[in-house]
mmCIF file of C-alpha atoms in Angstrom:
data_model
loop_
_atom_site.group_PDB
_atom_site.id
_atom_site.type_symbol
_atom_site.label_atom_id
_atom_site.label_comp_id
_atom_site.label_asym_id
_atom_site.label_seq_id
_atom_site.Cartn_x
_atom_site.Cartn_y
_atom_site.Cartn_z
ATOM 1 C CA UNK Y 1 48.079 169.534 2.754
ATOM 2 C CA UNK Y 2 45.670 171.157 5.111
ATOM 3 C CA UNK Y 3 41.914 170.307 4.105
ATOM 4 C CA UNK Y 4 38.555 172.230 4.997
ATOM 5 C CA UNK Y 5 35.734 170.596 6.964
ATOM 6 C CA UNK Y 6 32.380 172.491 5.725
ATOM 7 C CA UNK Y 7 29.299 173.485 7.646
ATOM 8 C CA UNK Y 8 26.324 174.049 6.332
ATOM 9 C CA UNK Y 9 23.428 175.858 7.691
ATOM 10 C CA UNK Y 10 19.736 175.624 7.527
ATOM 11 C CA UNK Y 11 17.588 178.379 5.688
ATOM 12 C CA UNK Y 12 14.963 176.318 3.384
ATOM 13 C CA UNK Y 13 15.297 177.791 -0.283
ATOM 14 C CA UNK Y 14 18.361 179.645 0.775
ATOM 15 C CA UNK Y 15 20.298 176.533 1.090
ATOM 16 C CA UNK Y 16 20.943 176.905 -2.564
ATOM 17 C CA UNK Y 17 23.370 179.133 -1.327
ATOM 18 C CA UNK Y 18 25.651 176.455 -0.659
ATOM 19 C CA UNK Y 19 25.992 174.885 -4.097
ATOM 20 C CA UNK Y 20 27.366 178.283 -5.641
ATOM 21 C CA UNK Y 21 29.856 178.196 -2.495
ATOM 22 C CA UNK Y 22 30.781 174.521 -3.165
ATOM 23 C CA UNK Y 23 30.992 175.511 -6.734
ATOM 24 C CA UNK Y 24 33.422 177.954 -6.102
ATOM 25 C CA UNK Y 25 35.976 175.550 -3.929
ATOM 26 C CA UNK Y 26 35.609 173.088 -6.533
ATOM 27 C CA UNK Y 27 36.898 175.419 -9.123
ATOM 28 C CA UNK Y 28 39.336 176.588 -6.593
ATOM 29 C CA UNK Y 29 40.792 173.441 -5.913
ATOM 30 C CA UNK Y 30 40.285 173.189 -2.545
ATOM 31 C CA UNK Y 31 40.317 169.623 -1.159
ATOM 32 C CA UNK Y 32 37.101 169.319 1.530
ATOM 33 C CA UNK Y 33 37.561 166.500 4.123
ATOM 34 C CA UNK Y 34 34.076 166.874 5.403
ATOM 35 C CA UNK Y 35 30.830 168.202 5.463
ATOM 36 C CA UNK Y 36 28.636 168.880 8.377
ATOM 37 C CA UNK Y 37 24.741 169.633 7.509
ATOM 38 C CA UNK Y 38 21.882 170.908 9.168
ATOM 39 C CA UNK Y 39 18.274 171.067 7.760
ATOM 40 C CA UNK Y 40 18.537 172.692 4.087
ATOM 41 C CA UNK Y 41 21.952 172.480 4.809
ATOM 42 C CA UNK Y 42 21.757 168.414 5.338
ATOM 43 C CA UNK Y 43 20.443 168.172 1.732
ATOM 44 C CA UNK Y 44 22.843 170.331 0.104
ATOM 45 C CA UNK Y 45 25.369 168.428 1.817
ATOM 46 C CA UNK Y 46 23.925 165.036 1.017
ATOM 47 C CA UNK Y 47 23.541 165.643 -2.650
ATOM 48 C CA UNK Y 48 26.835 166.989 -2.861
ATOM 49 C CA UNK Y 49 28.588 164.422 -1.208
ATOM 50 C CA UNK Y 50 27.174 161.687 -3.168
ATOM 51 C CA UNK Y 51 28.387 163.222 -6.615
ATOM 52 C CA UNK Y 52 30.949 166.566 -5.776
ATOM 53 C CA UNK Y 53 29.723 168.133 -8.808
ATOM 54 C CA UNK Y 54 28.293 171.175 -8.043
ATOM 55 C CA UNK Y 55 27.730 173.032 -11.226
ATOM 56 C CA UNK Y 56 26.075 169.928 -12.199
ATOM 57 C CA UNK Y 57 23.981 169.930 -9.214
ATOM 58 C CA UNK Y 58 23.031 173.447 -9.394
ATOM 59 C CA UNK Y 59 21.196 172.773 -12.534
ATOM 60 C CA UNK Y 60 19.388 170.100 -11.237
ATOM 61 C CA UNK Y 61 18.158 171.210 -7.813
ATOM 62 C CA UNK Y 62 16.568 174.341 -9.550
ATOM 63 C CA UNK Y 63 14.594 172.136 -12.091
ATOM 64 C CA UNK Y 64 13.816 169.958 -9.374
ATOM 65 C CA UNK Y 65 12.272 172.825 -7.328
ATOM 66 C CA UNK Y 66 10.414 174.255 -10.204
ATOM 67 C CA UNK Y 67 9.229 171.010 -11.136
ATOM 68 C CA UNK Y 68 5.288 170.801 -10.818
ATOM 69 C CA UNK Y 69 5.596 167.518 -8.657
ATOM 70 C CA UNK Y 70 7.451 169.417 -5.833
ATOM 71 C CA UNK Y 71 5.529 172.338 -6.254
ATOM 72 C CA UNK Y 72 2.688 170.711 -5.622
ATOM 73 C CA UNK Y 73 4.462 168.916 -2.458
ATOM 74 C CA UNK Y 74 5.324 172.483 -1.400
ATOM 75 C CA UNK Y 75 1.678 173.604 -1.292
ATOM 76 C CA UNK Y 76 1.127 171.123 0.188
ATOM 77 C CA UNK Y 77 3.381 171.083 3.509
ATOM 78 C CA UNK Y 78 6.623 173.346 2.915
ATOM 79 C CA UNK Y 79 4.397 176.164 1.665
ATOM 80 C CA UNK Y 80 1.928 175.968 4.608
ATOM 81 C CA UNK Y 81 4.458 175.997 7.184
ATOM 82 C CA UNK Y 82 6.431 178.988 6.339
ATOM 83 C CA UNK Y 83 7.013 182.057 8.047
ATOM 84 C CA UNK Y 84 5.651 185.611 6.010
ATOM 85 C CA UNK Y 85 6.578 187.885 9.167
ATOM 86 C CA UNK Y 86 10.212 189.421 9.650
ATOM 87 C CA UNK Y 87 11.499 186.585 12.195
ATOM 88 C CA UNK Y 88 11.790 183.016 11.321
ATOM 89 C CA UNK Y 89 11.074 179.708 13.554
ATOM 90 C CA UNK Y 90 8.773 176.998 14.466
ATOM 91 C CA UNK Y 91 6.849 179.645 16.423
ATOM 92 C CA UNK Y 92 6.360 181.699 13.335
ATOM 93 C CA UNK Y 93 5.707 178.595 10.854
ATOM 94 C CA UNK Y 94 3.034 177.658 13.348
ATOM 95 C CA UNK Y 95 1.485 180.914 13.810
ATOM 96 C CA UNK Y 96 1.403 181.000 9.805
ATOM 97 C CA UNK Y 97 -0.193 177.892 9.697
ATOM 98 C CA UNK Y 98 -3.076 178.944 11.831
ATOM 99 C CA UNK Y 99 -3.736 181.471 9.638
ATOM 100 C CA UNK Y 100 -4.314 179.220 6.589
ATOM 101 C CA UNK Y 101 -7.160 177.502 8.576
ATOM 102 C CA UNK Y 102 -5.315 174.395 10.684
ATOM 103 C CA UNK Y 103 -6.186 174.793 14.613
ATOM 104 C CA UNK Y 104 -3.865 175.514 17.585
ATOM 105 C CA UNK Y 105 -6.040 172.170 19.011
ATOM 106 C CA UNK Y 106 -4.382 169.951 16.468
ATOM 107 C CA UNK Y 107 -0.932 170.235 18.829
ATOM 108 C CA UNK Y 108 -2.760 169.099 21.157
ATOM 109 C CA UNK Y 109 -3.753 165.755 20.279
ATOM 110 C CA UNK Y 110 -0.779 164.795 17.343
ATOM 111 C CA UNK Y 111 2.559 165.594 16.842
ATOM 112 C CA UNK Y 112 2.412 168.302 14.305
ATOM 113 C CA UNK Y 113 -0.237 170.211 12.557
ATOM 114 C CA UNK Y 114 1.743 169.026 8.835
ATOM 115 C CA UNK Y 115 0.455 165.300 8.803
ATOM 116 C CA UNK Y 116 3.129 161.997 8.801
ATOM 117 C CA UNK Y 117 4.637 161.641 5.565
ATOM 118 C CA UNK Y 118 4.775 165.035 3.564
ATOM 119 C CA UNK Y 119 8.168 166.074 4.703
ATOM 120 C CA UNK Y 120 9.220 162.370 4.151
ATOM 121 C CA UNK Y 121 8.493 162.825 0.157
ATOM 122 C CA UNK Y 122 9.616 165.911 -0.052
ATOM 123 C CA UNK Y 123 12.794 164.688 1.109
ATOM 124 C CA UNK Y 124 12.662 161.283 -0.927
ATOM 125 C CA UNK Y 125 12.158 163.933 -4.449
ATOM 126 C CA UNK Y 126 15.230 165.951 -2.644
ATOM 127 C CA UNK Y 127 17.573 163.447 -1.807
ATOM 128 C CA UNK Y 128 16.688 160.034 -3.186
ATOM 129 C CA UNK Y 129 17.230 156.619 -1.273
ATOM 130 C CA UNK Y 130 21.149 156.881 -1.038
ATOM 131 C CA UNK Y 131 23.341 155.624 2.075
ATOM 132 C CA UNK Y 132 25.981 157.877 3.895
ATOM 133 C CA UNK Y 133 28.216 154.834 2.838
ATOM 134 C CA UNK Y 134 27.817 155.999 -0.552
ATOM 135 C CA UNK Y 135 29.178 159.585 -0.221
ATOM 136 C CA UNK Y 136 32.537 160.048 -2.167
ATOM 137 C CA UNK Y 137 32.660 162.751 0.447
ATOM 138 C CA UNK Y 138 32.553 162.123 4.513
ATOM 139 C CA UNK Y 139 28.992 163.987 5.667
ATOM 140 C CA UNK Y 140 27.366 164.195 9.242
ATOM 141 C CA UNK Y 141 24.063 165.306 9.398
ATOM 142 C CA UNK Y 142 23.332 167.244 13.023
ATOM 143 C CA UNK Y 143 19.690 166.680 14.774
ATOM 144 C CA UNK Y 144 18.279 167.248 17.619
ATOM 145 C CA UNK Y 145 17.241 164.700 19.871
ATOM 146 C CA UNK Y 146 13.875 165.659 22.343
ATOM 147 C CA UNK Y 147 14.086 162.719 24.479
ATOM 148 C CA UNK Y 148 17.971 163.571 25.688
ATOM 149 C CA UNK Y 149 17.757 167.328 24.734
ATOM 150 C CA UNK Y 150 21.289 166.747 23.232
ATOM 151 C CA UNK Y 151 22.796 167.536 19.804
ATOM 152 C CA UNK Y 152 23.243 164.018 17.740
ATOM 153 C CA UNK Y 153 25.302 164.057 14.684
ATOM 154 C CA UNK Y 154 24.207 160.753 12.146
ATOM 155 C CA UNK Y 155 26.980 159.493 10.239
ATOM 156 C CA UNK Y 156 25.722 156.206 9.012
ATOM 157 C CA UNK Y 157 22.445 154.259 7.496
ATOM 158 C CA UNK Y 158 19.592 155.880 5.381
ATOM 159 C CA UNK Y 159 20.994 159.255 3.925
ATOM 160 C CA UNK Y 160 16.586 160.533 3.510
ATOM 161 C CA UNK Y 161 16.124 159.632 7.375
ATOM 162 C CA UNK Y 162 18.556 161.551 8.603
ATOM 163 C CA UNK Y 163 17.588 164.502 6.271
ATOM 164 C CA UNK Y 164 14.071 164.371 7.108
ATOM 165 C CA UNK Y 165 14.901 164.381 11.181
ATOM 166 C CA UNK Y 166 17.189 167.194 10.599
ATOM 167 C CA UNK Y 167 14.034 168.871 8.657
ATOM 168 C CA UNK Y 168 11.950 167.965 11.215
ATOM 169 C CA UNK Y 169 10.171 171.460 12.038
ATOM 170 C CA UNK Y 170 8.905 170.914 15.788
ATOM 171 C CA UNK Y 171 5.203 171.321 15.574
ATOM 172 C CA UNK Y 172 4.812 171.949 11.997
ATOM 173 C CA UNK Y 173 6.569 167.919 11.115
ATOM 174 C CA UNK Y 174 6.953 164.900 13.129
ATOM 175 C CA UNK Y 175 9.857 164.218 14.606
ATOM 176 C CA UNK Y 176 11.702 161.006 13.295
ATOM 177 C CA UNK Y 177 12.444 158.172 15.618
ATOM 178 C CA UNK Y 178 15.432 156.656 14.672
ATOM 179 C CA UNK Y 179 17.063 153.971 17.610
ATOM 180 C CA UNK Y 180 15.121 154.901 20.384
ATOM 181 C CA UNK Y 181 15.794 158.725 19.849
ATOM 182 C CA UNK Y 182 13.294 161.238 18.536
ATOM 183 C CA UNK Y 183 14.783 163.746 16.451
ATOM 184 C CA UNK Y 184 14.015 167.618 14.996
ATOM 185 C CA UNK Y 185 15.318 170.447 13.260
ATOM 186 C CA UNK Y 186 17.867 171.849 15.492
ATOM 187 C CA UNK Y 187 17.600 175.345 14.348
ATOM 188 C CA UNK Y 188 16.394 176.285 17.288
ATOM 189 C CA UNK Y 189 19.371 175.799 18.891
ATOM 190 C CA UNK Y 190 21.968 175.883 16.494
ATOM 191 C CA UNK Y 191 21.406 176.492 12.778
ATOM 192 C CA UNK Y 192 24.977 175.856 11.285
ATOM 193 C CA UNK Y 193 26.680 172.883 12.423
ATOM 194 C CA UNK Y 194 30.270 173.854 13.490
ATOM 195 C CA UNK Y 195 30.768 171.636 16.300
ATOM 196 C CA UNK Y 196 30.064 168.799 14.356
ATOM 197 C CA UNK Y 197 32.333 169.932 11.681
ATOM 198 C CA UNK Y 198 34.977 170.554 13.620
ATOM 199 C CA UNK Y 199 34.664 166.502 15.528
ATOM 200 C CA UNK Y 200 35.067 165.497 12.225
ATOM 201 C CA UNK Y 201 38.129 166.730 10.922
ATOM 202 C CA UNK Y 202 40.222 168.194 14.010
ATOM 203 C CA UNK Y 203 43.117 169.278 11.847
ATOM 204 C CA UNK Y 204 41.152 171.168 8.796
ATOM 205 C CA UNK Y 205 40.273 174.246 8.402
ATOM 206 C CA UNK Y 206 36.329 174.801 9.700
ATOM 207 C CA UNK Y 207 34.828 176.890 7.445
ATOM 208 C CA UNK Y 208 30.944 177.706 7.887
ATOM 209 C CA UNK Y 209 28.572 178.743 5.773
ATOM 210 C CA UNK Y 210 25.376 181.145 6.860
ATOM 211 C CA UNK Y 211 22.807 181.578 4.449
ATOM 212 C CA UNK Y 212 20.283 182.884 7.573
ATOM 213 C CA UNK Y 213 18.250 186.267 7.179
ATOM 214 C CA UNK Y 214 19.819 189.277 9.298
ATOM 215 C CA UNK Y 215 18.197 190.102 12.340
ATOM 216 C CA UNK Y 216 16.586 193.186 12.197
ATOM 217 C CA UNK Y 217 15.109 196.008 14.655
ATOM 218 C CA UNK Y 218 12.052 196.257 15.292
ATOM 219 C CA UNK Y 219 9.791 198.829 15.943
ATOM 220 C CA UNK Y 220 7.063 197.865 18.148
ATOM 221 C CA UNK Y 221 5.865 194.602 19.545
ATOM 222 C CA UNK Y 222 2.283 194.383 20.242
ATOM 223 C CA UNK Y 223 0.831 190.891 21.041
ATOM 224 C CA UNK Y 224 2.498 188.629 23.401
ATOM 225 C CA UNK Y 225 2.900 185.957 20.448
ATOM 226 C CA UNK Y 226 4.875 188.159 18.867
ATOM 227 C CA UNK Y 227 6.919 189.149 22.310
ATOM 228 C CA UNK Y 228 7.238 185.204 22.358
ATOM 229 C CA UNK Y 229 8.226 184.894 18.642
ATOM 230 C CA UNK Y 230 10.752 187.789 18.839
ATOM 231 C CA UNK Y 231 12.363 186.090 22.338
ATOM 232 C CA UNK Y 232 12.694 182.881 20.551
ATOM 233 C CA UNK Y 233 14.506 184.461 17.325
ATOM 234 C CA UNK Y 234 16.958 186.371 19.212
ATOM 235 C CA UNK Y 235 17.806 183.331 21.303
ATOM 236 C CA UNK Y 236 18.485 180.968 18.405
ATOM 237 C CA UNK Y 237 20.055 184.029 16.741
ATOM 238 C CA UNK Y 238 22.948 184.071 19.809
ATOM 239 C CA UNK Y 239 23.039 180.573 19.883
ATOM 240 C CA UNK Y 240 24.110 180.328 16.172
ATOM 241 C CA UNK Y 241 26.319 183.470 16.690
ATOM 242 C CA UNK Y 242 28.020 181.477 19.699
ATOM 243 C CA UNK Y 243 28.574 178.778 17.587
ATOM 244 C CA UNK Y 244 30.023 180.407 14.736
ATOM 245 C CA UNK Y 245 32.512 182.189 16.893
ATOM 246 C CA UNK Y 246 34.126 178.249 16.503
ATOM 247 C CA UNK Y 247 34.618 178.272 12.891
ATOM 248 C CA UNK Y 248 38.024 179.584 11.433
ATOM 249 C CA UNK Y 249 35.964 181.280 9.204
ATOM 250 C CA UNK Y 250 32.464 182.369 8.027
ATOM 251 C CA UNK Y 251 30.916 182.931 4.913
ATOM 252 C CA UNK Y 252 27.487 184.859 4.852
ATOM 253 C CA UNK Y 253 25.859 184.471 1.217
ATOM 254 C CA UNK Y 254 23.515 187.739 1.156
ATOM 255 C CA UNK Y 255 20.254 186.337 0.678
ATOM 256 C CA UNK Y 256 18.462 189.421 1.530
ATOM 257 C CA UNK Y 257 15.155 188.575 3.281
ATOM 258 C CA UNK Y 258 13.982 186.119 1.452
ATOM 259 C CA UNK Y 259 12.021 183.670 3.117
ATOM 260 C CA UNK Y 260 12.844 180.089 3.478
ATOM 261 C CA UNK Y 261 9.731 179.190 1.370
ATOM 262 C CA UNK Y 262 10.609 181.408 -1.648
ATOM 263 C CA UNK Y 263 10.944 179.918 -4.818
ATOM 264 C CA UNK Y 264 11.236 182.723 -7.204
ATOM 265 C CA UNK Y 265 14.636 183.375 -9.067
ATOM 266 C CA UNK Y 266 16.471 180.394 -7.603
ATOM 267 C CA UNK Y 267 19.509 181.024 -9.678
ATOM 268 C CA UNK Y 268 20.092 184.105 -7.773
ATOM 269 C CA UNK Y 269 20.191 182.232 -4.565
ATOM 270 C CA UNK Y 270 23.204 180.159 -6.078
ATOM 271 C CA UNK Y 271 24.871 183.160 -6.730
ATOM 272 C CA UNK Y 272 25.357 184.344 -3.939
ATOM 273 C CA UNK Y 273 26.613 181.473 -2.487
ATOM 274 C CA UNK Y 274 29.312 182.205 -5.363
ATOM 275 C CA UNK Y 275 29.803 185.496 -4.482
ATOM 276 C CA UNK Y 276 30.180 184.976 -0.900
ATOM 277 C CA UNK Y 277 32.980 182.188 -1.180
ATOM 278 C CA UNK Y 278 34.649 184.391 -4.037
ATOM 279 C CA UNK Y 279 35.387 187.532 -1.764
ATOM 280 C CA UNK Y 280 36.333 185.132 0.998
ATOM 281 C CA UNK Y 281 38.397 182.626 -1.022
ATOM 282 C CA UNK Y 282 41.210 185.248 -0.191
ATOM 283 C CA UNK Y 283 40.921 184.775 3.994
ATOM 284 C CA UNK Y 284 40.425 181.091 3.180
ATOM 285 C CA UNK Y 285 44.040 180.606 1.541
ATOM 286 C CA UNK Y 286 45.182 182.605 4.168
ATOM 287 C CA UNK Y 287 43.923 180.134 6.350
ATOM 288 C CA UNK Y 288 45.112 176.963 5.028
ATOM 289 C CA UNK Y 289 48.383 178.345 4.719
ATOM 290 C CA UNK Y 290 48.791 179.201 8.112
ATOM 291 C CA UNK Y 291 46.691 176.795 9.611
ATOM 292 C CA UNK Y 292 48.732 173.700 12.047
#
């Protein structure tokens, strides 16, 4: 029986997307080999690896995130570092930062303007203190590593350290040192992990999930910030489009423009991760079925 190997992409809130599309295969029957994660997508795919119940896990995640102790947490760090303009990125989470008060000097002398150990609780509340070796359900969590400027996919050890590195805004967090590397977010690079899904299970089906914003025109660019901004969005933009070109197919969860920092009406989020694996569940049996 052909299997699936799932990647999941980054998008903060919007990785609640994935749950209503992991919902769906689970009611579908379809039997998942892997799962690949990157940022929000690294703690979807965590939690759901470490108990495949994701109607279950819906429930949960949205009382955890409407819980006052991670709201608080939010404010906090998550909150300050998000992005209000159109485009999305560490250049925009920075630039939203400064205007809450924090100092373009602060880069300058530390590693990030969000101080050590706010993005490690958040994940700690997110994910809890499980191993990978306690997944019922193979996962790979993709980072990036600054020291070798290569991709590194963790498979092993602390399931909240390799969630937090693959979290790991560059500027806004830390980075994580784990064995001599130092790893980030790699959604500047890559935002959905297909590569990595695909060196884990060869012979399944890759299927890739997208909960990212749309692109949009704009019409006029005024500052050079924003020229840099806008360069750096439709860079990573490619690069993810590049990548996705890999998967056998690609599910896009219409999340509208909500930002990754929303937290209003999270149930909507899961549904359309639902929705988005319904209409495709029909080009996803196609694929299994013809897939060798």
């Amino acid at each position: 029986m052909t299997t699936v190997s799932v990647a999941l992409g980054g998008g903060g809130s919007r990785g609640l997307a994935h749950i209503g599309a992991l919902q769906v295969l689970e009611e579908e029957g379809i039997q998942i080999d892997s799962v690949s994660g990157i940022s929000a997508g690294a703690i979807a795919g965590a939690r759901w690896c470490l108990d495949p119940n994701a109607a279950v896990l819906a429930l949960r995640a949205i009382e955890l995130m409407s819980s006052t102790e991670f709201r608080n947490l939010r404010l906090g760090g998550m909150m300050l570092a998000a992005a209000s303009d159109e485009d999305n990125g560490p250049f925009q989470a920075i630039r939203s930062l400064l205007r809450r008060g924090l100092h373009l000097a602060n880069l300058a002398r530390r590693p990030s303007v969000i101080e050590d150990g706010v993005l490690t609780q958040l994940v700690d509340i997110l994910v809890g203190d499980g191993q990978f070796e306690d997944c019922r359900v193979p996962l790979q969590v993709v980072a990036l590593d600054l020291l070798s400027a290569r991709m590194v996919t963790l498979r092993s050890g602390s399931l909240a350290t390799a969630v937090a590195a693959s979290s790991a805004i560059p500027g806004v967090f830390p980075p994580v040192e784990l064995d001599g590397l130092l790893l980030c977010d790699a959604g500047a690079v890559s935002s959905v992990p297909v590569a990595a899904a695909r060196a884990a299970s060869p012979d399944s089906v890759v299927l890739a999930i997208d909960p990212s914003r749309r692109l949009l025109p704009r019409q006029e660019i005024d500052t050079g910030m924003e020229s840099l901004q806008r360069v750096a969005t439709i860079a990573r933009n490619w690069l993810t489009e590049i990548e996705l070109e890999e998967a056998d197919i690609v599910v896009r969860p219409r999340v509208g423009q909500r930002t990754w920092s929303d937290m209003t009406n999270l149930s909507s989020i899961v549904e359309s991760g639902r929705d988005a694996m319904t209409k495709a569940m029909p080009e996803l049996q196609e694929a299994l079925s013809t897939h060798h």
